[in-house]
Every structure is written in structure tokens, then in C-alpha cells.
Amino acid sequence: ASVNPLSGSCGVLLYLILYYYFIYIFFGMKAVLLFLLLTISYVLSQTQCPNAPASPADRRPNKSKLRVATYNAEWLFMTRSNCPGTGCPWTDKAEAEKHMTEVAAEIVVLNADIVNLVEVQDCSTLVLLNSILNQYNMNYIPYLLSGTDTATGQNVALLTRVDPSVNLQRSAARVSYPVAGSSCETTSTGTQGVSKMYYTTFDVEGLSKPLTLFGLHFLAFPDREDRCVQREAQATVISNLVAEALDGNSVIVLGDLNDFDPSVPDAAGSTAISKTLQILKNPNASSPGNELTNVASYVTQSNRYTCWWDKDDNCNSAGDELTMIDHILISNDLTKYVSYVNMDHTYAPACNTFESDHWPVVLDLQTTASSMLKSQASPPQQQPQQQATTAQINPGLPEGPLSPLKAGIIIGGSIMFAMGVVSGILFVVYRTSSKSERSPLISSSSSSSSSSSLSSLRE
């Protein structure tokens, strides 16, 4: 098969070099810098979408309940240089599209009003996912504030029917480790922040206070001592923010915390070596008891698993490989609203599939009145407006937004082409004008000679 040398990353780079070279030739370095600034600004506008609307809306089909879910989508990427590719499970675009279809199917079945989505590339990828969900009238608006994890490029995103009342925010704070009272057995020291996170606030009809939500993705490997102290520092960063939010607001902390809760053991009976969950649940260490509750405590232990880590690479999920590292923590004032909690195991763990290696955690808050908790085995209290399975969702993705780089190139190229045409016309006019000014200097003999030559050519 023939290969187009201008396809892929090398082609994109070549096009960029040519574009900016012609800008430099015709208009100089200042124009190059201006176009670079415009391209960067456009790219940034596509990679994140953190701004709340001026007039927040509530598109819940049933305003007597609020369903919240957290779901690690596992490398929901479409256009990064090595994902699809060697840097993630999806080797090419077709596999990444199949994976996105599986993620969309799971979200449709969940039918949550607020979805915290972990391991998302950027806003353009989130918008593409939402374009599939729009086919099922899910009525989400996507939000994403880019983090600072340059190693993976992963972000934490938000799909919601209840618009936030403030823009998504993040904290650049760092905490020294080991923290006071650390349970980690290591001598390493340093500082650590939270590179993948956001927080925002909602005004939800039926709740007595504004609701502040923290979407998180902590450092991986719950059994590594070096990560133990770093995650405790991350938890301390968030705990400080939660303490501030609790002064007037209800709070939900959710996401992939990559750690276990010793007071709420998972199905595998995993042992926590850090105090990550304790730090998060007790932001005011001086007060007795926890101020946040892990909703997993409402689920029977045998069903407490949110992740499959195939430690021995044998594609067998038995033993201690089904663990609970994804959590939803709620401030104690919200416990009176809890009506349904579950870890949604709608697909089995398996190798060579396009589902995520995580399962969602789902929480229903009955916002009209206090209610008795329904069993995790009860049917979801909010059925999807249009039930969907993976097979029912069209595997062909709709045309989503252009990748930021391609969009920048197209915009820059179009502008440069137009400017090139204009400059070419001006150049021709200039040359014609110059010839006209020089024409009196041409001798009559030369003119006759030229005419004679032209005549002979016509013959």
C-alpha cells in the first residue's frame, strides 16, 4: 500500500513549517508571532471548557431526585500523539472509537444527572462523546478544566444536566510530605499537589444548601510506599478545600482516588497502607468523628468493587483483583437524602474488550423529602429516557469537532492563503507599475526589435 508522506504527525509538522515560513517571507516575524498567538488561543479554547453559563439551568427529567455518578472511562482519548497508539490500550482510531461507544452506552444506561468522568483527553473529546449522548436526549453540557499532568495528559471532566453556578476551578496548592500522622513506611520527602482535579458549586432545587462538588483523580498504585505519602499529601490539599466549602455548603468528593477505605473494606478485603480516605473524610481533624461519609457503606461488601487490575496478566479476575478505588464521599448533612447507591457492574471483566477497566459508582439523592435507603439490588430510580446497550448505539461516531491542532492549521492556512493571494496581486500590480515607469527609457529600436520578435513568434 502506498503511504502519504504528508499524513500523520510528520505531515502536520511539515504543513505548519510551510505555513509559517510563507507568513515570515511575506509579512515578517511580527506576523508569525501574531498567528502563533491566535493558533494557541484557539487550541486552548478547544482543550478546555470550564465556564459556567450566566443563567444556570436544570434539565433533570425528574427534579425530585439527583443522581450523581463517577466513572473512570479509561483513556478516553482520540487525538493525542501516542493515544490511540502505543501510549494506551487503543492501538488506532477505530479502537478508540469503539471504546468511546462503549463508554457512551454505559453513561446512557446510568442516566445520571451529574457524571464525573475520569481519564478524559480534553474538551473536544468530551464534546465528541456528548454528541453521541445527544442522540439519546441525555441533555448534558460538557465541562472540563485542564489539569497539569503532562505525563499522561489525562483530565477529570464533568457531564451535567444541572449547570454549575460558578466556573470550574482547581488548586495549585502543594503540601509537604510525609504529612503529620502519616501511616506510610517511607523516608522520602517532598511536596505534592493534585494535577487532575476540579471543583465547582451547584444550586440544586430540593437541597437545603449549595452543593460543592470535587472531581478527583489521585496518583496510582495503592500498594506503593512512594505513592502512599504523595496521595496523603494530595488528600490534604483537597481536605483543606473541603473544610472551607463545608462552611455553608454541602459537599460531594468523588473520583478515582486510587486508594482503599479501611473503614469500608472492599470485596477483596484490600488493605490501605495510607490514610488518604481518613484525611478526606475528616477535614477538621480537631472535631470528633468524620464529616464525610463514604456511600460505599450502603453497599454490601461482596458488591464493593469498582476496578479490575489484572496483576498477573492472566485475564482471570478471581482473587484480590476486584477492588474499590473509586469513591463517592458526601457531607453528613446529605445522608438524609440518600435513596440509592450501587456499583454498576453491567459488564464482566475481560481482556481484549473496549469497555473500561472500571465500573461506575452511582448515588441517588431524594431531594423532595427524607427517605429510607433502598437496596442496591433495587432497580434504578430514574430509568433512562431511551434504554441503550452497546449493540444499539451506532458504532460509527458522528463527525465531532476538529482536533485543536488540525483546526488551528486549517484556520491559519485559510488566512495565510487569503493573505498570499492578496500579496500576490499587490506584487503583480507593483511589478506592472514599475515596468510602466521604466518604459520611456526603452529605445525605439529596442521596441521595434521586440515587436519583430513577437511577430515571428506568432507566425
Tab-separated table of C-alpha atoms in Angstrom:
chain	number	residue	atom	x	y	z
A	1	ALA	CA	0.000	0.000	0.000
A	2	SER	CA	1.225	3.481	-0.788
A	3	VAL	CA	1.975	5.814	2.074
A	4	ASN	CA	1.202	9.504	2.019
A	5	PRO	CA	4.323	11.242	3.340
A	6	LEU	CA	2.195	14.209	4.387
A	7	SER	CA	-0.101	12.167	6.635
A	8	GLY	CA	0.195	11.835	10.381
A	9	SER	CA	2.316	13.917	12.739
A	10	CYS	CA	5.166	14.456	10.256
A	11	GLY	CA	2.756	15.836	7.660
A	12	VAL	CA	1.138	18.148	10.180
A	13	LEU	CA	4.548	19.432	11.227
A	14	LEU	CA	5.577	19.991	7.602
A	15	TYR	CA	2.368	21.913	6.876
A	16	LEU	CA	2.946	24.092	9.932
A	17	ILE	CA	6.526	24.840	8.903
A	18	LEU	CA	5.417	25.788	5.373
A	19	TYR	CA	2.546	27.944	6.622
A	20	TYR	CA	4.670	29.954	8.994
A	21	TYR	CA	7.567	30.149	6.531
A	22	PHE	CA	5.338	31.887	3.958
A	23	ILE	CA	3.985	34.237	6.628
A	24	TYR	CA	7.563	35.128	7.512
A	25	ILE	CA	8.553	35.667	3.849
A	26	PHE	CA	5.621	37.950	3.029
A	27	PHE	CA	4.903	39.693	6.355
A	28	GLY	CA	7.857	39.264	8.716
A	29	MET	CA	8.440	37.883	12.187
A	30	LYS	CA	5.768	40.011	13.897
A	31	ALA	CA	3.098	38.370	11.754
A	32	VAL	CA	4.458	34.905	12.605
A	33	LEU	CA	4.210	35.672	16.316
A	34	LEU	CA	0.676	37.031	15.873
A	35	PHE	CA	-0.513	33.907	14.068
A	36	LEU	CA	1.141	31.674	16.631
A	37	LEU	CA	-0.733	33.540	19.373
A	38	LEU	CA	-4.035	33.175	17.529
A	39	THR	CA	-3.447	29.456	16.989
A	40	ILE	CA	-2.524	28.870	20.626
A	41	SER	CA	-5.596	30.788	21.796
A	42	TYR	CA	-7.835	28.684	19.572
A	43	VAL	CA	-6.243	25.446	20.740
A	44	LEU	CA	-6.733	26.394	24.380
A	45	SER	CA	-10.393	27.212	23.727
A	46	GLN	CA	-10.881	23.671	22.400
A	47	THR	CA	-8.918	21.769	25.048
A	48	GLN	CA	-10.910	23.105	27.990
A	49	CYS	CA	-14.457	24.324	28.652
A	50	PRO	CA	-14.633	25.428	32.294
A	51	ASN	CA	-17.058	28.354	32.242
A	52	ALA	CA	-20.482	28.195	33.865
A	53	PRO	CA	-23.373	29.816	31.988
A	54	ALA	CA	-24.647	33.236	33.027
A	55	SER	CA	-28.056	31.703	33.751
A	56	PRO	CA	-27.614	28.119	35.049
A	57	ALA	CA	-30.364	25.702	34.027
A	58	ASP	CA	-31.674	22.438	35.478
A	59	ARG	CA	-32.520	19.884	32.773
A	60	ARG	CA	-33.283	16.927	35.071
A	61	PRO	CA	-36.339	14.994	33.856
A	62	ASN	CA	-37.237	14.330	37.500
A	63	LYS	CA	-36.389	17.191	39.814
A	64	SER	CA	-37.370	15.214	42.907
A	65	LYS	CA	-34.087	13.292	42.628
A	66	LEU	CA	-30.468	13.990	41.890
A	67	ARG	CA	-28.446	11.100	40.502
A	68	VAL	CA	-24.659	11.510	40.746
A	69	ALA	CA	-22.109	9.091	39.286
A	70	THR	CA	-18.361	8.836	38.985
A	71	TYR	CA	-16.843	6.765	36.192
A	72	ASN	CA	-13.235	6.204	35.177
A	73	ALA	CA	-13.642	5.887	31.405
A	74	GLU	CA	-10.088	4.501	30.911
A	75	TRP	CA	-8.128	6.582	28.412
A	76	LEU	CA	-10.955	8.396	26.668
A	77	PHE	CA	-8.579	9.840	24.081
A	78	MET	CA	-8.899	10.471	20.350
A	79	THR	CA	-6.063	12.671	19.083
A	80	ARG	CA	-3.018	12.572	21.369
A	81	SER	CA	0.287	11.733	19.688
A	82	ASN	CA	0.526	8.280	21.320
A	83	CYS	CA	-3.126	7.583	22.126
A	84	PRO	CA	-4.565	5.988	20.097
A	85	GLY	CA	-1.243	4.243	19.676
A	86	THR	CA	1.470	2.845	21.889
A	87	GLY	CA	0.638	5.006	24.894
A	88	CYS	CA	-2.747	3.495	25.798
A	89	PRO	CA	-4.859	0.347	25.276
A	90	TRP	CA	-6.365	1.582	21.977
A	91	THR	CA	-3.934	0.986	19.128
A	92	ASP	CA	-5.688	3.023	16.443
A	93	LYS	CA	-8.564	5.420	15.841
A	94	ALA	CA	-11.048	2.621	15.122
A	95	GLU	CA	-10.391	1.047	18.525
A	96	ALA	CA	-10.632	4.435	20.259
A	97	GLU	CA	-13.999	4.986	18.572
A	98	LYS	CA	-15.251	1.569	19.706
A	99	HIS	CA	-14.155	2.384	23.233
A	100	MET	CA	-15.947	5.723	23.163
A	101	THR	CA	-19.093	3.940	22.003
A	102	GLU	CA	-18.872	1.556	24.967
A	103	VAL	CA	-18.417	4.463	27.366
A	104	ALA	CA	-21.410	6.250	25.842
A	105	ALA	CA	-23.551	3.122	26.211
A	106	GLU	CA	-22.691	2.856	29.900
A	107	ILE	CA	-23.490	6.527	30.522
A	108	VAL	CA	-26.851	6.189	28.784
A	109	VAL	CA	-27.738	3.226	30.991
A	110	LEU	CA	-26.606	5.083	34.130
A	111	ASN	CA	-28.787	8.069	33.271
A	112	ALA	CA	-27.122	10.169	35.959
A	113	ASP	CA	-27.812	13.883	36.236
A	114	ILE	CA	-24.182	14.667	37.115
A	115	VAL	CA	-21.372	12.463	35.782
A	116	ASN	CA	-17.794	12.857	36.965
A	117	LEU	CA	-15.673	11.386	34.162
A	118	VAL	CA	-12.041	10.404	34.772
A	119	GLU	CA	-9.209	9.954	32.219
A	120	VAL	CA	-10.522	12.286	29.518
A	121	GLN	CA	-8.159	13.861	26.994
A	122	ASP	CA	-9.697	17.303	26.567
A	123	CYS	CA	-12.880	19.239	25.920
A	124	SER	CA	-13.026	18.395	22.204
A	125	THR	CA	-13.032	14.673	23.117
A	126	LEU	CA	-15.726	15.293	25.716
A	127	VAL	CA	-17.817	17.184	23.157
A	128	LEU	CA	-17.492	14.258	20.745
A	129	LEU	CA	-18.711	11.859	23.432
A	130	ASN	CA	-21.596	14.193	24.214
A	131	SER	CA	-22.592	14.271	20.539
A	132	ILE	CA	-23.313	10.532	20.840
A	133	LEU	CA	-25.225	11.026	24.072
A	134	ASN	CA	-27.319	13.752	22.437
A	135	GLN	CA	-28.795	11.071	20.191
A	136	TYR	CA	-30.423	9.682	23.344
A	137	ASN	CA	-31.645	13.039	24.663
A	138	MET	CA	-29.366	12.952	27.673
A	139	ASN	CA	-29.315	16.777	27.831
A	140	TYR	CA	-25.790	17.080	29.174
A	141	ILE	CA	-23.480	20.050	28.891
A	142	PRO	CA	-19.748	19.209	28.999
A	143	TYR	CA	-17.286	20.968	31.295
A	144	LEU	CA	-13.547	20.452	31.633
A	145	LEU	CA	-10.750	22.460	33.209
A	146	SER	CA	-7.360	21.286	32.005
A	147	GLY	CA	-5.024	19.932	34.663
A	148	THR	CA	-1.257	19.800	34.818
A	149	ASP	CA	-0.494	16.098	34.362
A	150	THR	CA	1.977	16.193	31.484
A	151	ALA	CA	2.934	12.523	31.894
A	152	THR	CA	-0.460	11.109	30.851
A	153	GLY	CA	-2.342	14.159	29.605
A	154	GLN	CA	-5.416	12.876	31.440
A	155	ASN	CA	-8.073	15.186	32.869
A	156	VAL	CA	-11.185	14.931	35.025
A	157	ALA	CA	-14.358	16.093	33.270
A	158	LEU	CA	-17.983	16.812	34.027
A	159	LEU	CA	-21.179	15.981	32.133
A	160	THR	CA	-24.197	17.511	33.789
A	161	ARG	CA	-27.871	18.368	33.400
A	162	VAL	CA	-27.607	20.792	36.313
A	163	ASP	CA	-25.405	23.682	35.292
A	164	PRO	CA	-22.819	24.845	37.825
A	165	SER	CA	-23.318	28.309	39.288
A	166	VAL	CA	-19.585	29.115	39.190
A	167	ASN	CA	-16.793	28.304	36.760
A	168	LEU	CA	-14.812	25.128	37.306
A	169	GLN	CA	-11.778	25.819	39.464
A	170	ARG	CA	-8.671	23.969	40.508
A	171	SER	CA	-5.994	24.444	43.159
A	172	ALA	CA	-2.258	24.737	42.581
A	173	ALA	CA	-1.577	24.249	46.300
A	174	ARG	CA	1.101	21.779	47.335
A	175	VAL	CA	1.601	20.055	50.678
A	176	SER	CA	4.839	18.755	52.162
A	177	TYR	CA	5.063	15.036	52.814
A	178	PRO	CA	5.045	12.964	54.845
A	179	VAL	CA	2.029	14.663	56.434
A	180	ALA	CA	1.558	14.660	60.205
A	181	GLY	CA	0.368	11.265	61.403
A	182	SER	CA	1.245	9.514	58.136
A	183	SER	CA	0.919	5.733	58.104
A	184	CYS	CA	3.326	5.319	55.180
A	185	GLU	CA	6.558	3.433	55.816
A	186	THR	CA	8.982	5.515	53.800
A	187	THR	CA	11.608	8.148	54.454
A	188	SER	CA	11.022	10.069	51.226
A	189	THR	CA	10.148	13.756	51.477
A	190	GLY	CA	8.911	16.411	49.108
A	191	THR	CA	5.793	18.336	48.147
A	192	GLN	CA	2.767	17.180	46.190
A	193	GLY	CA	-0.261	18.797	44.588
A	194	VAL	CA	-3.288	17.472	42.718
A	195	SER	CA	-2.685	17.651	38.969
A	196	LYS	CA	-6.028	16.135	37.926
A	197	MET	CA	-8.954	17.779	39.665
A	198	TYR	CA	-11.684	20.411	39.531
A	199	TYR	CA	-14.287	21.770	41.876
A	200	THR	CA	-17.445	23.787	41.354
A	201	THR	CA	-20.760	24.590	43.018
A	202	PHE	CA	-24.396	23.859	42.097
A	203	ASP	CA	-27.679	25.269	43.329
A	204	VAL	CA	-29.882	22.175	43.309
A	205	GLU	CA	-33.596	22.514	43.841
A	206	GLY	CA	-34.604	20.494	46.910
A	207	LEU	CA	-31.265	20.678	48.731
A	208	SER	CA	-31.067	22.992	51.705
A	209	LYS	CA	-27.576	24.304	50.839
A	210	PRO	CA	-25.472	24.956	47.742
A	211	LEU	CA	-23.624	21.807	46.671
A	212	THR	CA	-19.862	21.953	46.115
A	213	LEU	CA	-18.506	19.028	44.111
A	214	PHE	CA	-14.851	17.960	43.904
A	215	GLY	CA	-13.897	15.749	40.925
A	216	LEU	CA	-10.576	13.974	41.534
A	217	HIS	CA	-8.014	11.557	40.160
A	218	PHE	CA	-5.205	10.791	42.583
A	219	LEU	CA	-1.844	9.163	41.897
A	220	ALA	CA	-1.957	5.456	41.044
A	221	PHE	CA	-0.628	2.302	42.763
A	222	PRO	CA	-2.278	1.959	46.195
A	223	ASP	CA	0.351	-0.565	47.322
A	224	ARG	CA	3.469	1.560	46.643
A	225	GLU	CA	5.063	3.332	49.601
A	226	ASP	CA	6.399	6.220	47.496
A	227	ARG	CA	2.891	6.931	46.228
A	228	CYS	CA	1.471	6.432	49.733
A	229	VAL	CA	2.976	9.656	51.094
A	230	GLN	CA	2.179	11.561	47.904
A	231	ARG	CA	-1.502	10.580	47.957
A	232	GLU	CA	-1.765	11.582	51.608
A	233	ALA	CA	-0.420	14.999	50.595
A	234	GLN	CA	-2.947	15.163	47.748
A	235	ALA	CA	-5.736	14.273	50.181
A	236	THR	CA	-4.576	17.069	52.487
A	237	VAL	CA	-4.770	19.615	49.643
A	238	ILE	CA	-8.387	18.594	48.978
A	239	SER	CA	-9.244	18.301	52.669
A	240	ASN	CA	-8.273	21.943	53.194
A	241	LEU	CA	-10.596	22.992	50.355
A	242	VAL	CA	-13.402	20.785	51.682
A	243	ALA	CA	-13.086	22.375	55.125
A	244	GLU	CA	-13.648	25.782	53.536
A	245	ALA	CA	-16.600	24.541	51.461
A	246	LEU	CA	-18.305	22.965	54.472
A	247	ASP	CA	-18.657	26.455	55.930
A	248	GLY	CA	-22.071	26.968	54.342
A	249	ASN	CA	-22.223	24.304	51.620
A	250	SER	CA	-22.933	20.614	51.272
A	251	VAL	CA	-20.041	18.685	49.726
A	252	ILE	CA	-19.524	15.692	47.437
A	253	VAL	CA	-15.987	14.389	46.825
A	254	LEU	CA	-15.801	11.782	44.083
A	255	GLY	CA	-13.489	10.170	41.580
A	256	ASP	CA	-10.672	7.666	41.224
A	257	LEU	CA	-8.763	8.073	44.499
A	258	ASN	CA	-6.517	5.062	43.798
A	259	ASP	CA	-6.764	4.000	47.428
A	260	PHE	CA	-8.821	1.880	49.798
A	261	ASP	CA	-11.070	2.869	52.681
A	262	PRO	CA	-10.072	0.867	55.780
A	263	SER	CA	-13.424	1.547	57.461
A	264	VAL	CA	-15.379	0.360	54.401
A	265	PRO	CA	-13.500	-2.758	53.167
A	266	ASP	CA	-13.960	-3.759	49.539
A	267	ALA	CA	-14.877	-7.156	48.090
A	268	ALA	CA	-11.233	-8.262	48.070
A	269	GLY	CA	-10.595	-7.109	51.641
A	270	SER	CA	-7.819	-4.821	50.377
A	271	THR	CA	-5.547	-3.243	52.971
A	272	ALA	CA	-4.928	0.503	52.853
A	273	ILE	CA	-1.346	1.498	53.621
A	274	SER	CA	-2.146	5.226	53.570
A	275	LYS	CA	-4.583	7.466	55.424
A	276	THR	CA	-5.867	9.046	52.215
A	277	LEU	CA	-9.535	8.265	52.858
A	278	GLN	CA	-9.342	9.158	56.546
A	279	ILE	CA	-7.846	12.563	55.676
A	280	LEU	CA	-10.589	13.247	53.139
A	281	LYS	CA	-13.436	12.173	55.417
A	282	ASN	CA	-12.214	14.218	58.363
A	283	PRO	CA	-11.161	17.654	57.057
A	284	ASN	CA	-11.484	19.150	60.535
A	285	ALA	CA	-9.150	16.855	62.437
A	286	SER	CA	-9.851	18.607	65.716
A	287	SER	CA	-13.543	17.655	65.658
A	288	PRO	CA	-14.666	14.192	66.805
A	289	GLY	CA	-15.829	11.809	64.080
A	290	ASN	CA	-15.838	12.125	60.302
A	291	GLU	CA	-17.581	14.956	58.493
A	292	LEU	CA	-17.920	12.990	55.252
A	293	THR	CA	-19.467	9.555	54.678
A	294	ASN	CA	-18.369	7.016	52.071
A	295	VAL	CA	-21.581	5.958	50.303
A	296	ALA	CA	-19.998	2.531	49.708
A	297	SER	CA	-21.002	1.842	53.302
A	298	TYR	CA	-24.572	1.452	51.993
A	299	VAL	CA	-23.480	-1.380	49.648
A	300	THR	CA	-22.893	-4.985	50.717
A	301	GLN	CA	-19.187	-5.842	50.836
A	302	SER	CA	-19.393	-8.512	48.133
A	303	ASN	CA	-20.512	-5.825	45.681
A	304	ARG	CA	-17.882	-3.259	46.644
A	305	TYR	CA	-15.555	-3.262	43.654
A	306	THR	CA	-15.007	-0.576	41.046
A	307	CYS	CA	-11.826	-1.667	39.281
A	308	TRP	CA	-10.177	-4.743	37.829
A	309	TRP	CA	-6.398	-4.777	37.958
A	310	ASP	CA	-5.114	-7.917	36.223
A	311	LYS	CA	-1.929	-8.121	38.309
A	312	ASP	CA	-0.635	-11.368	36.806
A	313	ASP	CA	-1.819	-10.675	33.233
A	314	ASN	CA	-3.683	-13.987	33.004
A	315	CYS	CA	-7.098	-12.487	32.132
A	316	ASN	CA	-8.595	-14.109	35.230
A	317	SER	CA	-10.402	-11.701	37.549
A	318	ALA	CA	-10.536	-14.055	40.537
A	319	GLY	CA	-8.938	-13.368	43.915
A	320	ASP	CA	-7.900	-9.913	45.043
A	321	GLU	CA	-8.016	-8.204	41.638
A	322	LEU	CA	-11.524	-6.732	42.027
A	323	THR	CA	-11.013	-3.743	44.280
A	324	MET	CA	-12.690	-0.456	45.218
A	325	ILE	CA	-10.556	2.594	44.450
A	326	ASP	CA	-13.337	4.826	43.041
A	327	HIS	CA	-15.374	6.552	45.718
A	328	ILE	CA	-18.191	8.993	46.414
A	329	LEU	CA	-17.917	10.800	49.743
A	330	ILE	CA	-20.764	13.041	50.916
A	331	SER	CA	-21.001	15.544	53.757
A	332	ASN	CA	-23.046	14.152	56.617
A	333	ASP	CA	-25.911	16.596	56.035
A	334	LEU	CA	-26.600	14.825	52.708
A	335	THR	CA	-27.028	11.357	54.219
A	336	LYS	CA	-30.698	12.074	54.946
A	337	TYR	CA	-31.301	12.403	51.200
A	338	VAL	CA	-29.675	9.105	50.167
A	339	SER	CA	-32.135	6.756	48.445
A	340	TYR	CA	-29.993	4.520	46.224
A	341	VAL	CA	-26.318	3.521	45.994
A	342	ASN	CA	-24.712	0.992	43.683
A	343	MET	CA	-21.567	-0.003	41.841
A	344	ASP	CA	-22.887	-0.654	38.373
A	345	HIS	CA	-21.431	-3.976	37.163
A	346	THR	CA	-23.216	-4.119	33.807
A	347	TYR	CA	-20.247	-5.754	32.057
A	348	ALA	CA	-17.894	-8.507	33.137
A	349	PRO	CA	-14.137	-8.008	33.471
A	350	ALA	CA	-12.389	-9.406	30.412
A	351	CYS	CA	-9.312	-8.966	28.273
A	352	ASN	CA	-9.376	-7.604	24.722
A	353	THR	CA	-12.617	-5.661	25.136
A	354	PHE	CA	-13.386	-1.988	24.658
A	355	GLU	CA	-15.116	-1.382	27.969
A	356	SER	CA	-13.365	0.470	30.762
A	357	ASP	CA	-11.456	-1.481	33.385
A	358	HIS	CA	-13.504	0.426	35.988
A	359	TRP	CA	-17.185	0.399	36.946
A	360	PRO	CA	-19.247	3.448	37.908
A	361	VAL	CA	-20.373	4.344	41.411
A	362	VAL	CA	-23.952	5.654	41.465
A	363	LEU	CA	-25.727	7.717	44.120
A	364	ASP	CA	-29.348	8.920	44.220
A	365	LEU	CA	-30.356	11.799	46.478
A	366	GLN	CA	-34.091	12.127	47.061
A	367	THR	CA	-34.374	15.901	47.091
A	368	THR	CA	-38.077	16.224	47.899
A	369	ALA	CA	-38.026	14.709	51.392
A	370	SER	CA	-36.093	12.386	53.674
A	371	SER	CA	-36.348	8.795	52.520
A	372	MET	CA	-35.356	5.297	53.535
A	373	LEU	CA	-32.383	3.863	51.672
A	374	LYS	CA	-33.423	1.417	49.008
A	375	SER	CA	-31.439	-1.759	48.484
A	376	GLN	CA	-28.602	-1.714	45.991
A	377	ALA	CA	-30.410	-4.516	44.195
A	378	SER	CA	-33.459	-2.312	43.591
A	379	PRO	CA	-33.995	-1.064	40.053
A	380	PRO	CA	-32.537	2.381	39.400
A	381	GLN	CA	-34.975	5.030	40.463
A	382	GLN	CA	-34.503	7.029	37.278
A	383	GLN	CA	-34.878	4.894	34.186
A	384	PRO	CA	-33.201	6.148	31.013
A	385	GLN	CA	-35.461	8.048	28.670
A	386	GLN	CA	-34.265	5.707	25.949
A	387	GLN	CA	-32.634	2.470	27.057
A	388	ALA	CA	-29.499	1.603	25.133
A	389	THR	CA	-26.991	-1.194	25.003
A	390	THR	CA	-23.675	-1.138	23.238
A	391	ALA	CA	-25.157	-3.026	20.315
A	392	GLN	CA	-27.956	-0.459	19.972
A	393	ILE	CA	-25.671	2.538	19.866
A	394	ASN	CA	-24.453	3.284	16.367
A	395	PRO	CA	-20.767	2.286	16.364
A	396	GLY	CA	-19.990	4.923	13.755
A	397	LEU	CA	-19.146	8.112	15.608
A	398	PRO	CA	-20.647	11.318	14.270
A	399	GLU	CA	-18.301	13.914	12.966
A	400	GLY	CA	-17.181	15.711	16.079
A	401	PRO	CA	-15.156	18.877	16.383
A	402	LEU	CA	-11.831	19.006	14.661
A	403	SER	CA	-8.808	18.275	16.769
A	404	PRO	CA	-7.350	21.548	18.044
A	405	LEU	CA	-4.148	21.163	16.055
A	406	LYS	CA	-5.938	20.433	12.788
A	407	ALA	CA	-8.398	23.246	13.399
A	408	GLY	CA	-5.566	25.649	14.081
A	409	ILE	CA	-3.814	24.563	10.906
A	410	ILE	CA	-6.959	24.934	8.795
A	411	ILE	CA	-7.735	28.378	10.190
A	412	GLY	CA	-4.134	29.527	9.924
A	413	GLY	CA	-3.792	28.029	6.459
A	414	SER	CA	-7.006	29.657	5.195
A	415	ILE	CA	-5.962	33.064	6.472
A	416	MET	CA	-2.470	32.654	5.060
A	417	PHE	CA	-3.819	31.547	1.681
A	418	ALA	CA	-6.036	34.626	1.507
A	419	MET	CA	-3.159	36.847	2.534
A	420	GLY	CA	-0.919	35.122	-0.001
A	421	VAL	CA	-3.432	35.836	-2.789
A	422	VAL	CA	-3.696	39.474	-1.765
A	423	SER	CA	0.075	39.830	-1.521
A	424	GLY	CA	0.464	38.177	-4.929
A	425	ILE	CA	-1.953	40.645	-6.502
A	426	LEU	CA	-0.144	43.537	-4.882
A	427	PHE	CA	3.175	42.170	-6.136
A	428	VAL	CA	1.867	41.921	-9.720
A	429	VAL	CA	0.478	45.460	-9.506
A	430	TYR	CA	3.811	46.668	-8.181
A	431	ARG	CA	5.781	44.988	-10.988
A	432	THR	CA	3.389	46.310	-13.632
A	433	SER	CA	3.662	49.804	-12.209
A	434	SER	CA	7.449	49.545	-12.177
A	435	LYS	CA	7.555	48.477	-15.821
A	436	SER	CA	5.317	51.366	-16.801
A	437	GLU	CA	7.648	53.795	-15.083
A	438	ARG	CA	10.661	52.319	-16.883
A	439	SER	CA	9.074	52.068	-20.378
A	440	PRO	CA	10.097	55.596	-21.620
A	441	LEU	CA	13.724	54.602	-21.214
A	442	ILE	CA	13.375	51.837	-23.806
A	443	SER	CA	14.763	52.919	-27.163
A	444	SER	CA	12.610	52.869	-30.253
A	445	SER	CA	14.997	50.431	-31.896
A	446	SER	CA	14.670	48.087	-28.999
A	447	SER	CA	10.911	48.456	-29.224
A	448	SER	CA	10.968	47.648	-32.953
A	449	SER	CA	13.184	44.673	-32.316
A	450	SER	CA	10.840	43.408	-29.651
A	451	SER	CA	7.830	43.841	-31.903
A	452	SER	CA	9.609	41.983	-34.677
A	453	SER	CA	10.455	39.137	-32.339
A	454	LEU	CA	6.857	38.878	-31.077
A	455	SER	CA	5.609	38.840	-34.676
A	456	SER	CA	7.918	35.996	-35.574
A	457	LEU	CA	6.716	34.014	-32.568
A	458	ARG	CA	3.078	34.463	-33.609
A	459	GLU	CA	3.959	33.139	-37.041
